PDB file of C-alpha atoms in Angstrom:
ATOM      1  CA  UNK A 827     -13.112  51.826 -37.390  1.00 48.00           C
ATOM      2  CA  UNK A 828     -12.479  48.130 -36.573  1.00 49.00           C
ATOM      3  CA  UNK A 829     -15.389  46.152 -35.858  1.00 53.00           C
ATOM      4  CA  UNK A 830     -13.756  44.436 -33.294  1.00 50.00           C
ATOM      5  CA  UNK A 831     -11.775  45.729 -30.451  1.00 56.00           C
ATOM      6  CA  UNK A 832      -7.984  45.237 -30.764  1.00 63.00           C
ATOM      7  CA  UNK A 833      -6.403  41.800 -28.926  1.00 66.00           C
ATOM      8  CA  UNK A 834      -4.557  43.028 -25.717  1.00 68.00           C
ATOM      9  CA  UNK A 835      -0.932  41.864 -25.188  1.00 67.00           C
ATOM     10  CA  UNK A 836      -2.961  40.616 -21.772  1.00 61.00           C
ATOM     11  CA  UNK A 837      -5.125  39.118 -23.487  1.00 57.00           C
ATOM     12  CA  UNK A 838      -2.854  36.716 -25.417  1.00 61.00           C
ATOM     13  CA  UNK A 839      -0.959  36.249 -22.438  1.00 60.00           C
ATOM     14  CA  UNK A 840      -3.901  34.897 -21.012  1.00 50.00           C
ATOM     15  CA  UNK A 841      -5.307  32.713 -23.957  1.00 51.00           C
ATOM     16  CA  UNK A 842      -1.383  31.362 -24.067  1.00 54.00           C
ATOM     17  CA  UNK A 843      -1.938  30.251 -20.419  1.00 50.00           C
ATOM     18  CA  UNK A 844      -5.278  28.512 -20.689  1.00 45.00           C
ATOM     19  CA  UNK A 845      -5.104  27.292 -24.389  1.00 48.00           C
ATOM     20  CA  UNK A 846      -6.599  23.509 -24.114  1.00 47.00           C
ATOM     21  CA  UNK A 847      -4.819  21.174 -26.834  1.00 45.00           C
ATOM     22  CA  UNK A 848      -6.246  20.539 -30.390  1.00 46.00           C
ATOM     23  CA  UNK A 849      -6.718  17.563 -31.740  1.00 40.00           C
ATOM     24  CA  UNK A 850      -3.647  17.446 -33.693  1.00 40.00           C
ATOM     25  CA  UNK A 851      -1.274  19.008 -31.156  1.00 43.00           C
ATOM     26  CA  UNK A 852       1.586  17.119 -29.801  1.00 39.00           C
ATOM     27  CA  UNK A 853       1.211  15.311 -26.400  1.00 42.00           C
ATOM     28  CA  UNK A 854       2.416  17.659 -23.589  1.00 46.00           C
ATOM     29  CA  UNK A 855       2.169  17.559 -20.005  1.00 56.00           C
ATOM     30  CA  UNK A 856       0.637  20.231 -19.081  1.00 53.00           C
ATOM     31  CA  UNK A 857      -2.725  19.102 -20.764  1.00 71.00           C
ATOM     32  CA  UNK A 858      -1.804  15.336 -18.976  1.00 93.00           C
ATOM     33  CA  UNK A 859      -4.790  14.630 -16.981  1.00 95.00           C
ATOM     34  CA  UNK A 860      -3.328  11.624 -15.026  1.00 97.00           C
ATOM     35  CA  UNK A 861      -0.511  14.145 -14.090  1.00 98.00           C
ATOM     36  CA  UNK A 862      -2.381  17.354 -13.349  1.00 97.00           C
ATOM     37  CA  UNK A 863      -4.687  14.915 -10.793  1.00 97.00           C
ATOM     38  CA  UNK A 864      -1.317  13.641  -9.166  1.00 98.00           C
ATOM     39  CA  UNK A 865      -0.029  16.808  -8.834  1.00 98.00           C
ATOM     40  CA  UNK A 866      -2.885  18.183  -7.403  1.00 98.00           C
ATOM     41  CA  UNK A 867      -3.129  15.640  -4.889  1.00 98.00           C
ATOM     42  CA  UNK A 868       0.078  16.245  -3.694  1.00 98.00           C
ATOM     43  CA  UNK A 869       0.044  20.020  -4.150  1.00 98.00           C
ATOM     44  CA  UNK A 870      -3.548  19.778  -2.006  1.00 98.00           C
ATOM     45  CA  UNK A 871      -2.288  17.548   0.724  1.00 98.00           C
ATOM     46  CA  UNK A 872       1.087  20.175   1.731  1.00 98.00           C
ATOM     47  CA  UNK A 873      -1.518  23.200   0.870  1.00 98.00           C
ATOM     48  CA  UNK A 874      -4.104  22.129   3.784  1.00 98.00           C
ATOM     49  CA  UNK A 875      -2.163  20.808   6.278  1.00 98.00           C
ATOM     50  CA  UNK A 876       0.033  23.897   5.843  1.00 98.00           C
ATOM     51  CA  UNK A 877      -3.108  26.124   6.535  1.00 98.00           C
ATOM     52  CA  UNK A 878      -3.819  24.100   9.560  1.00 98.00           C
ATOM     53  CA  UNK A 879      -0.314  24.635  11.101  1.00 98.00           C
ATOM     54  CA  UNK A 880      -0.548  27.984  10.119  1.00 96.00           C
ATOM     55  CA  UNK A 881      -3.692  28.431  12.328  1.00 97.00           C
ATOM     56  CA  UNK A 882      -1.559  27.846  15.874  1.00 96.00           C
ATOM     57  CA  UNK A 883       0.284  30.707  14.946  1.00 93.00           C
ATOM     58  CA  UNK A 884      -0.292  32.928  18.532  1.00 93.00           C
ATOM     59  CA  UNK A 885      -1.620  30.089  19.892  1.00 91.00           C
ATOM     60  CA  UNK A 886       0.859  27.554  20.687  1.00 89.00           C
ATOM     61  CA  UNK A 887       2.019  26.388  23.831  1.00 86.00           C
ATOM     62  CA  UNK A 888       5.523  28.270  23.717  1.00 90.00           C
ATOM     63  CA  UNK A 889       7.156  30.999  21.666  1.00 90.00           C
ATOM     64  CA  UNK A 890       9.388  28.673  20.301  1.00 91.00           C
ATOM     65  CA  UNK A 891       6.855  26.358  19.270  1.00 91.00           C
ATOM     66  CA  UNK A 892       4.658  28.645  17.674  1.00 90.00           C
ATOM     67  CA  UNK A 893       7.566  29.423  15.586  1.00 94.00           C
ATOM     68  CA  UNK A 894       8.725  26.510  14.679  1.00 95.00           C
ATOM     69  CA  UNK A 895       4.908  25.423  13.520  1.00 96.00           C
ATOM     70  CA  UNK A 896       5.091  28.195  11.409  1.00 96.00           C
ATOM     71  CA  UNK A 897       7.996  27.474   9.962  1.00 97.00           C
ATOM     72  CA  UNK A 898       6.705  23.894   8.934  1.00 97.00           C
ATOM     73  CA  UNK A 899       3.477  25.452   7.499  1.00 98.00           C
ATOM     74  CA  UNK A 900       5.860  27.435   5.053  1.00 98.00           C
ATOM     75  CA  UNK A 901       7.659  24.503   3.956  1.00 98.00           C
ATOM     76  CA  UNK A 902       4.470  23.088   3.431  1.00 98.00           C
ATOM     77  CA  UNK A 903       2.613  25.877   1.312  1.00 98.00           C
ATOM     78  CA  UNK A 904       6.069  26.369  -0.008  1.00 98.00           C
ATOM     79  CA  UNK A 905       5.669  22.510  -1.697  1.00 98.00           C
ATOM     80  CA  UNK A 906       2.164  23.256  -2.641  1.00 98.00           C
ATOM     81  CA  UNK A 907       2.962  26.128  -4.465  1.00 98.00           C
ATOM     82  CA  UNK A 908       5.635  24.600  -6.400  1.00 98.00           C
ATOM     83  CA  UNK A 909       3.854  20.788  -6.964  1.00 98.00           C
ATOM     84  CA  UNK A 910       0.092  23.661  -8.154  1.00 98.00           C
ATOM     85  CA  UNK A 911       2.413  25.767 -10.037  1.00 97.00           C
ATOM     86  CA  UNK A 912       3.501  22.669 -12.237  1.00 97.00           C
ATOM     87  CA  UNK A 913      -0.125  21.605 -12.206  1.00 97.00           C
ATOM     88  CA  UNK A 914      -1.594  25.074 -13.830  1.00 96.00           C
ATOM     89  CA  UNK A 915      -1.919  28.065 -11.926  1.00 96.00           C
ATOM     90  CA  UNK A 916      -0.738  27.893  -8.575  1.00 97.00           C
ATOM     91  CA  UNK A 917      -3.196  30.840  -6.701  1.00 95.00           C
ATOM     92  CA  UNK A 918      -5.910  29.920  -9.182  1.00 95.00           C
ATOM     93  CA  UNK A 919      -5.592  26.539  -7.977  1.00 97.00           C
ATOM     94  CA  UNK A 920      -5.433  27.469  -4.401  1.00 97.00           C
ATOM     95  CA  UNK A 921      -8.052  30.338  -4.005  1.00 96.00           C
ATOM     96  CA  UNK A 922     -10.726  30.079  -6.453  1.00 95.00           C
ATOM     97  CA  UNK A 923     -11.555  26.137  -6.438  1.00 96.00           C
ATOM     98  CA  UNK A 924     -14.621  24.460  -4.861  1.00 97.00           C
ATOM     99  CA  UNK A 925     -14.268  21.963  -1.792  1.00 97.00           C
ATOM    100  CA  UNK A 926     -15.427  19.788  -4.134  1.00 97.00           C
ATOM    101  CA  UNK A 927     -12.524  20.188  -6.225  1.00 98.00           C
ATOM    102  CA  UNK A 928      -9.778  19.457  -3.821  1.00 98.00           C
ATOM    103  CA  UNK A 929      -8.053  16.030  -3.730  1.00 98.00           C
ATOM    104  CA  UNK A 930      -6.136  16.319  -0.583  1.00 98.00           C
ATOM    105  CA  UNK A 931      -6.273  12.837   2.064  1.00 98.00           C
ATOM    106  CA  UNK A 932      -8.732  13.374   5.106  1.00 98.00           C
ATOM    107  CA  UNK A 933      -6.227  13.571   7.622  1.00 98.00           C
ATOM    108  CA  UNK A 934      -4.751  16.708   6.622  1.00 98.00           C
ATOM    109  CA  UNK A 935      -7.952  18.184   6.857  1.00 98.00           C
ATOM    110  CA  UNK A 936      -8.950  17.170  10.733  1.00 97.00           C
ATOM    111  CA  UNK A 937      -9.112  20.050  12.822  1.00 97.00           C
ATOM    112  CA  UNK A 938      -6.174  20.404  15.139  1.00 97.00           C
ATOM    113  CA  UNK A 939      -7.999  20.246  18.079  1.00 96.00           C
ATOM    114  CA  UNK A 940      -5.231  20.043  21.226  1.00 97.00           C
ATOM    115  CA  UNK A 941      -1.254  19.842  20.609  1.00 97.00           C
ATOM    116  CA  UNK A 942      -1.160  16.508  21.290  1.00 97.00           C
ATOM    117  CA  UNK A 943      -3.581  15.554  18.153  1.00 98.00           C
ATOM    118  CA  UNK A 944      -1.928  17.936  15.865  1.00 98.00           C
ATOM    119  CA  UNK A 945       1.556  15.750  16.599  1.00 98.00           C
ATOM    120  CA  UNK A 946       0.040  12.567  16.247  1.00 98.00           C
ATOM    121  CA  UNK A 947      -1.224  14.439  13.002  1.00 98.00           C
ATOM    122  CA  UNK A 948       2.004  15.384  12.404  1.00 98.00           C
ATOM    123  CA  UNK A 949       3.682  11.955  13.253  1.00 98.00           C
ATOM    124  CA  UNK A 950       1.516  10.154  11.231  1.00 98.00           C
ATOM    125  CA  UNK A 951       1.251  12.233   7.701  1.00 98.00           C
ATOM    126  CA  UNK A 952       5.204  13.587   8.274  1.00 98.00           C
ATOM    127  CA  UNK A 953       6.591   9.427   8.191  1.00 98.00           C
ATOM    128  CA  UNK A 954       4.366   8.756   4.725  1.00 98.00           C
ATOM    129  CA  UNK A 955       4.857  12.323   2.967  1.00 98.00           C
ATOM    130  CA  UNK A 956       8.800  11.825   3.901  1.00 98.00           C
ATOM    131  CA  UNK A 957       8.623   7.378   2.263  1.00 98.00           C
ATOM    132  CA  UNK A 958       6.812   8.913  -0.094  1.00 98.00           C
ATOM    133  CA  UNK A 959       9.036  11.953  -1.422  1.00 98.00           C
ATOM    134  CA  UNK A 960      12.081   9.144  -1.209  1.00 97.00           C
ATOM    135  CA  UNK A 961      10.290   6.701  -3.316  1.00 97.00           C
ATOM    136  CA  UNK A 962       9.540   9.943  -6.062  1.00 97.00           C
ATOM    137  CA  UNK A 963      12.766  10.194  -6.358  1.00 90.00           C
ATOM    138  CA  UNK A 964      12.537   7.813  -9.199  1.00 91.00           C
ATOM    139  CA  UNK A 965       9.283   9.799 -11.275  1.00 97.00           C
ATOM    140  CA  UNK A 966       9.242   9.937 -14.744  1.00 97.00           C
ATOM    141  CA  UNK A 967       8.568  13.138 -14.166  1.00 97.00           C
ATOM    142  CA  UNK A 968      10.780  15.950 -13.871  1.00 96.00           C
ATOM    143  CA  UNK A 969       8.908  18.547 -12.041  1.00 96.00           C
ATOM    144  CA  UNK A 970       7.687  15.779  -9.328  1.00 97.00           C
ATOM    145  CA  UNK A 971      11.263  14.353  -8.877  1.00 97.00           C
ATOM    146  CA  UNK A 972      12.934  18.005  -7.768  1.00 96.00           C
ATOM    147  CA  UNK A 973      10.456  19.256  -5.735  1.00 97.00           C
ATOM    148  CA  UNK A 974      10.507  15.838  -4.030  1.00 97.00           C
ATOM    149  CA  UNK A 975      14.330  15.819  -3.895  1.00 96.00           C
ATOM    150  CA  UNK A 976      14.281  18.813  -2.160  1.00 95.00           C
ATOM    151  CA  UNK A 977      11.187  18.836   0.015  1.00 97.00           C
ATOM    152  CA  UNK A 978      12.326  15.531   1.543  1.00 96.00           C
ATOM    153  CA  UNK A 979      15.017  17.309   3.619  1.00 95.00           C
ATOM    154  CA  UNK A 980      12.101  19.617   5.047  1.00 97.00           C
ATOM    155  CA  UNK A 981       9.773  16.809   5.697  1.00 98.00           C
ATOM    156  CA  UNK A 982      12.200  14.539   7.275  1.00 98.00           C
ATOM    157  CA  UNK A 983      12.341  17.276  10.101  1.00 97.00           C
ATOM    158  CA  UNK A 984       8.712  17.401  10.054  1.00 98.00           C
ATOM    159  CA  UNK A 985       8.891  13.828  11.159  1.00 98.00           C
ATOM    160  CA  UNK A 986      11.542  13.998  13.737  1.00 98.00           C
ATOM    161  CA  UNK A 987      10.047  16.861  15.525  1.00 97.00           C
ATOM    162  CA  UNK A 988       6.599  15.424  15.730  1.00 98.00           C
ATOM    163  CA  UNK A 989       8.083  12.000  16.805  1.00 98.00           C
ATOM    164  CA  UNK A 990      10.133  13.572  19.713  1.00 98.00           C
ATOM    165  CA  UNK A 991       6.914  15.585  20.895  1.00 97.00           C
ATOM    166  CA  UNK A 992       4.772  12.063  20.926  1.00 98.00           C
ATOM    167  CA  UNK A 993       7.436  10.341  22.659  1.00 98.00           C
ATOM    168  CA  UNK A 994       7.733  13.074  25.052  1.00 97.00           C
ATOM    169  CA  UNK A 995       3.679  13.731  25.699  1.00 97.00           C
ATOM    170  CA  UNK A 996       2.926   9.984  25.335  1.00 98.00           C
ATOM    171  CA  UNK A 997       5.791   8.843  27.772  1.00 97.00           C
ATOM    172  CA  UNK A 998       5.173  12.157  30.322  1.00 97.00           C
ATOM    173  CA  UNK A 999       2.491  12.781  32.512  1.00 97.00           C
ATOM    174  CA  UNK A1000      -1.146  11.221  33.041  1.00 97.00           C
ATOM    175  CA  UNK A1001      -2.520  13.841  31.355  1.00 97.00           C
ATOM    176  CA  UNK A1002      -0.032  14.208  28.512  1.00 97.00           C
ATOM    177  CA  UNK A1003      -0.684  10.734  28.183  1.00 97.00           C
ATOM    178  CA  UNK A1004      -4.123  11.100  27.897  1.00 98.00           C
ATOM    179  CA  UNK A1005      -4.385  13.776  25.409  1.00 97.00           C
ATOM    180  CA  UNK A1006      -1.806  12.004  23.199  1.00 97.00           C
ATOM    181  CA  UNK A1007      -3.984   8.659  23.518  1.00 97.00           C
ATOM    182  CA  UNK A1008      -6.883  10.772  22.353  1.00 97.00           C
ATOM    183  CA  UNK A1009      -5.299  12.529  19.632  1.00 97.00           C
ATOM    184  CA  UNK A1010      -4.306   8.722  18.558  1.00 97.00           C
ATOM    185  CA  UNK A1011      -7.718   7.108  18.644  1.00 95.00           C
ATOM    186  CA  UNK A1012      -8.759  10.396  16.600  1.00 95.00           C
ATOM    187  CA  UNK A1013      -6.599  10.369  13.530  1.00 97.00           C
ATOM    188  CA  UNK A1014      -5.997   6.500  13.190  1.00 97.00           C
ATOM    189  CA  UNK A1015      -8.842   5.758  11.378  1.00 96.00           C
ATOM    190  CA  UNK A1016      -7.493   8.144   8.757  1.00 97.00           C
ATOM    191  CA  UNK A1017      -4.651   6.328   7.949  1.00 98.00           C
ATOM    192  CA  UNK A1018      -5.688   3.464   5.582  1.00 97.00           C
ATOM    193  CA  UNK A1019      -6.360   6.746   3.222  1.00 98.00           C
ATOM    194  CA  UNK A1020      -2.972   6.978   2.211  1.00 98.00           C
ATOM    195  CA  UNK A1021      -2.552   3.824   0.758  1.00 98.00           C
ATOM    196  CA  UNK A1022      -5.275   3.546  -0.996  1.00 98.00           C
ATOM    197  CA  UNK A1023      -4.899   3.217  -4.560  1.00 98.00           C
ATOM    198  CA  UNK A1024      -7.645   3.805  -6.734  1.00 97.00           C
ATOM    199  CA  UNK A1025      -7.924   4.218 -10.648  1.00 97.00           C
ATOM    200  CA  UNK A1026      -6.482   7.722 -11.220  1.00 97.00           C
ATOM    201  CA  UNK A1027      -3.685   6.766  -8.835  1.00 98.00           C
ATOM    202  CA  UNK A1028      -3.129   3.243 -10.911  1.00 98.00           C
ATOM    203  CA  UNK A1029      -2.868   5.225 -13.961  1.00 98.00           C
ATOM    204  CA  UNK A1030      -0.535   7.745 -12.422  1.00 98.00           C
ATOM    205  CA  UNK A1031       1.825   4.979 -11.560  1.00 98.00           C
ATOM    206  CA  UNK A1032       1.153   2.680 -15.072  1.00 97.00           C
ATOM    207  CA  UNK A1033       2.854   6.201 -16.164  1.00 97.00           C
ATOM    208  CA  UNK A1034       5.978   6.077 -13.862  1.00 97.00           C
ATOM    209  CA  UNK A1035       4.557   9.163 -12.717  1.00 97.00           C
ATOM    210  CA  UNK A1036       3.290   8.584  -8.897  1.00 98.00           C
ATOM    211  CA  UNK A1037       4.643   5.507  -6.677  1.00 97.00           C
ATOM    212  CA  UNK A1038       2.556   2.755  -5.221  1.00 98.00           C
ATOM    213  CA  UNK A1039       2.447   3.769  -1.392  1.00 98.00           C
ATOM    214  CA  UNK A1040       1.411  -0.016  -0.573  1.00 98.00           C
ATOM    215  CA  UNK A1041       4.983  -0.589  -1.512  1.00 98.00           C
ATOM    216  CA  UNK A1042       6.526   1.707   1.789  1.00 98.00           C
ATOM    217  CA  UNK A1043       2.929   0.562   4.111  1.00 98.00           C
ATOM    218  CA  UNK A1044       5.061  -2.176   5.871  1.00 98.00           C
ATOM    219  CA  UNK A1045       7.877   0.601   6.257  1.00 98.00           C
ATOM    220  CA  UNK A1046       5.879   2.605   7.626  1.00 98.00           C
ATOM    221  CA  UNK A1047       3.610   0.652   9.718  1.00 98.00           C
ATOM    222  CA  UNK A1048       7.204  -0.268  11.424  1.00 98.00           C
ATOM    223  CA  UNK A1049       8.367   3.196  11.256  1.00 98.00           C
ATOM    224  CA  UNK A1050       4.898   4.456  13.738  1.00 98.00           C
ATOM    225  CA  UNK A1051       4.993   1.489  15.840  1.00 98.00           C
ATOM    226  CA  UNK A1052       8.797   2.110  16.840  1.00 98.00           C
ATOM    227  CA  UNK A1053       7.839   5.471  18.200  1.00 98.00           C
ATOM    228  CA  UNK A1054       4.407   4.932  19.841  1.00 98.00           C
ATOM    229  CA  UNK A1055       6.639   2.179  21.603  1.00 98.00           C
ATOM    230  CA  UNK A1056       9.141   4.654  22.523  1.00 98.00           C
ATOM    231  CA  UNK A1057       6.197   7.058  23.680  1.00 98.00           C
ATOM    232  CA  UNK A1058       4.774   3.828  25.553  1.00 97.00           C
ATOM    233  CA  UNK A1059       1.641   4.071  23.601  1.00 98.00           C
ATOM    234  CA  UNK A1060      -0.390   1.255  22.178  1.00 97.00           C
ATOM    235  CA  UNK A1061      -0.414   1.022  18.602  1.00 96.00           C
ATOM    236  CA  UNK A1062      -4.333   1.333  17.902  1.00 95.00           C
ATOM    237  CA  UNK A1063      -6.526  -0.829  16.849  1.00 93.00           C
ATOM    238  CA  UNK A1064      -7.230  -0.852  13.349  1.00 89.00           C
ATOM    239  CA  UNK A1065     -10.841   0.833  12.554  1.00 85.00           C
ATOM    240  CA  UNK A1066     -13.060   1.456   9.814  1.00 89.00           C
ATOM    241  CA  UNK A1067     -11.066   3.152   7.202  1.00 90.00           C
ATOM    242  CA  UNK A1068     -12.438   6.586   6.118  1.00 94.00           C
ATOM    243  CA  UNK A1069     -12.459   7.172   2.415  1.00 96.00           C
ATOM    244  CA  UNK A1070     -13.004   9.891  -0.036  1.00 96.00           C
ATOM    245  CA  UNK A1071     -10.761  12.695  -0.081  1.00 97.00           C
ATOM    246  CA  UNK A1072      -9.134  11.915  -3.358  1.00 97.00           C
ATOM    247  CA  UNK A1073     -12.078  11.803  -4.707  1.00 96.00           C
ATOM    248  CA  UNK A1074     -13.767  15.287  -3.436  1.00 96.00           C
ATOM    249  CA  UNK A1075     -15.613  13.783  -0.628  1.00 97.00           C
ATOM    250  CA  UNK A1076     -14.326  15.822   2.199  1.00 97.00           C
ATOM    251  CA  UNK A1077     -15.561  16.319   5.992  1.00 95.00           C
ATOM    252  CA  UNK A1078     -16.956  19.792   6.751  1.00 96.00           C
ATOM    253  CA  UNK A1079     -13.961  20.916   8.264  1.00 97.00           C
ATOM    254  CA  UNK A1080     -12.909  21.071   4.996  1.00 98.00           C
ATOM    255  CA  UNK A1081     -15.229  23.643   3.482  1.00 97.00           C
ATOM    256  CA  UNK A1082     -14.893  25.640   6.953  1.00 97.00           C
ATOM    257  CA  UNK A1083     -10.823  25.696   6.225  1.00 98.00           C
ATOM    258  CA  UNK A1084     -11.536  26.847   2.943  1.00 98.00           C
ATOM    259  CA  UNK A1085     -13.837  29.363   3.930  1.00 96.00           C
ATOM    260  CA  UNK A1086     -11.098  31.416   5.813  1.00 96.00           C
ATOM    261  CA  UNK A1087      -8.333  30.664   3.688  1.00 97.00           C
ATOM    262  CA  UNK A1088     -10.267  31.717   0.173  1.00 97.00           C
ATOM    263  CA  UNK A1089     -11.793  35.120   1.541  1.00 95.00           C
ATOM    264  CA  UNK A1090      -9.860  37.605   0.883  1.00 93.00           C
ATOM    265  CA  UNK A1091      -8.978  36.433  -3.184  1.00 93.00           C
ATOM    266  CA  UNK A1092     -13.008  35.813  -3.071  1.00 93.00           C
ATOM    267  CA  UNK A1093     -13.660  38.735  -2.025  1.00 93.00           C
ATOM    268  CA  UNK A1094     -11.286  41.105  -3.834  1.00 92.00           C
ATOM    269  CA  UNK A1095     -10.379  38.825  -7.148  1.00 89.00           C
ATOM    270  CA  UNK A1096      -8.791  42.262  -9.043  1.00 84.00           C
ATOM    271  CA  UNK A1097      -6.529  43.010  -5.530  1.00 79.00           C
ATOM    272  CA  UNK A1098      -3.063  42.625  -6.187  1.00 76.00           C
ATOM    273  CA  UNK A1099      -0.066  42.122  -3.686  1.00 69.00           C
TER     274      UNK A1099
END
């Protein structure tokens, strides 16, 4: 009788997966830890703001808008998957981390409060995720430049569906305008976030991995300020950035987002689908 019990085909399977590198393995990117943290911040930014989308579903104002926020929540976990997949293990990645963990901007995060705030939302991550996914065009790496290729078609109608629901709240009725004033004041301050570059981000670029977003910020600062004009809204005053998200320091809607969307693999981690 063996002494030890026989090794699984599983089991390898599963050592194969999480193997770390030796010391005299060859460089590869899957045990890059400037790329895994890019990825993951762009895997975690589509991932949350996809779950937020995805909680109007039943709730919108119209049929037709409750589908079509769906249908921009899918292209959004859609990207996640694909940008956590290339990371590691994409449902691993999604279900069974900490809040801590996550890397995803702040904005993303904000609860949607009315519709008006989830457009300016919208408007506001939509114009940088679309300058952004152009500018990855030229990564280094392969995995990044596809999925950017091809998300950039979906998020460039992200962008021109939440710009024509600004203009049209922001340049309707008192009310509309309010609410759409509101939403703007809310998310603002969230902004300066996305073009912040700190030292994982510098050393994801240094690799001709990730793109400097300071390089599109004029673009975009242009790109918001055409539209709020069109919407005959002020472009806000610039506040006190909030920082912290790509490093793990995350508002408590965070945790309460994550709370929902981790249950049921927290709950039942053997349950398959």
């Amino acid at each position: 009788m063996p002494s030890l019990p026989p090794i699984r085909p599983e089991d390898e399977a599963v050592a194969e997966r999480i193997r770390p590198a030796g010391a005299f393995d060859a460089p590869s990117d899957a045990h890059d830890p400037v790329r895994a943290g890019y990825l993951l911040r762009l895997g975690d930014d589509a991932l949350i703001l996809g779950q937020r989308l995805g909680e109007w579903t039943g709730h919108a104002p119209s049929v037709e808008v409750d589908l079509s926020l769906a249908n921009l929540a899918l292209d959004l976990v859609g990207q996640a998957t694909l940008f956590l997949g290339a990371a590691g293990d994409a449902d691993e990645l999604a279900f069974k981390r900490d809040v801590l963990d996550f890397r995803n901007c702040l904005l993303v995060e904000q609860p949607n409060g009315d519709f008006a705030r989830t457009m300016v939302r919208q408007l506001l991550f939509s114009t940088w995720q679309h300058l952004l996914y152009r500018s990855l065009a030229d990564s280094r790496d392969k995995s990044i430049r596809e999925v950017a290729a091809k998300a950039g078609k979906e998020v460039a109608y992200h962008r021109e569906i939440a710009g024509e629901w600004v203009i049209r709240l922001g340049d309707g009725t008192e009310e509309s305008r309010a609410r759409m004033q509101d939403g703007l004041d809310w998310c603002w301050r969230f902004v300066p976030e996305l073009f912040e570059v700190d030292e994982e981000l510098e050393a994801a670029i240094a690799a001709g991995i990730a793109v400097d977003p300071r390089l599109f910020e004029a673009e975009y600062r242009e790109a918001i300020a055409a539209v709020l004009t069109e919407a005959t809204l002020p472009v806000p005053a610039d506040q006190r950035a909030i920082l912290g998200g790509r490093r793990g320091h995350h508002s408590e809607h965070l945790g309460h987002l994550l709370a929902i969307m981790q249950y049921l693999p927290r709950t039942y981690p053997d349950a398959k689908w």
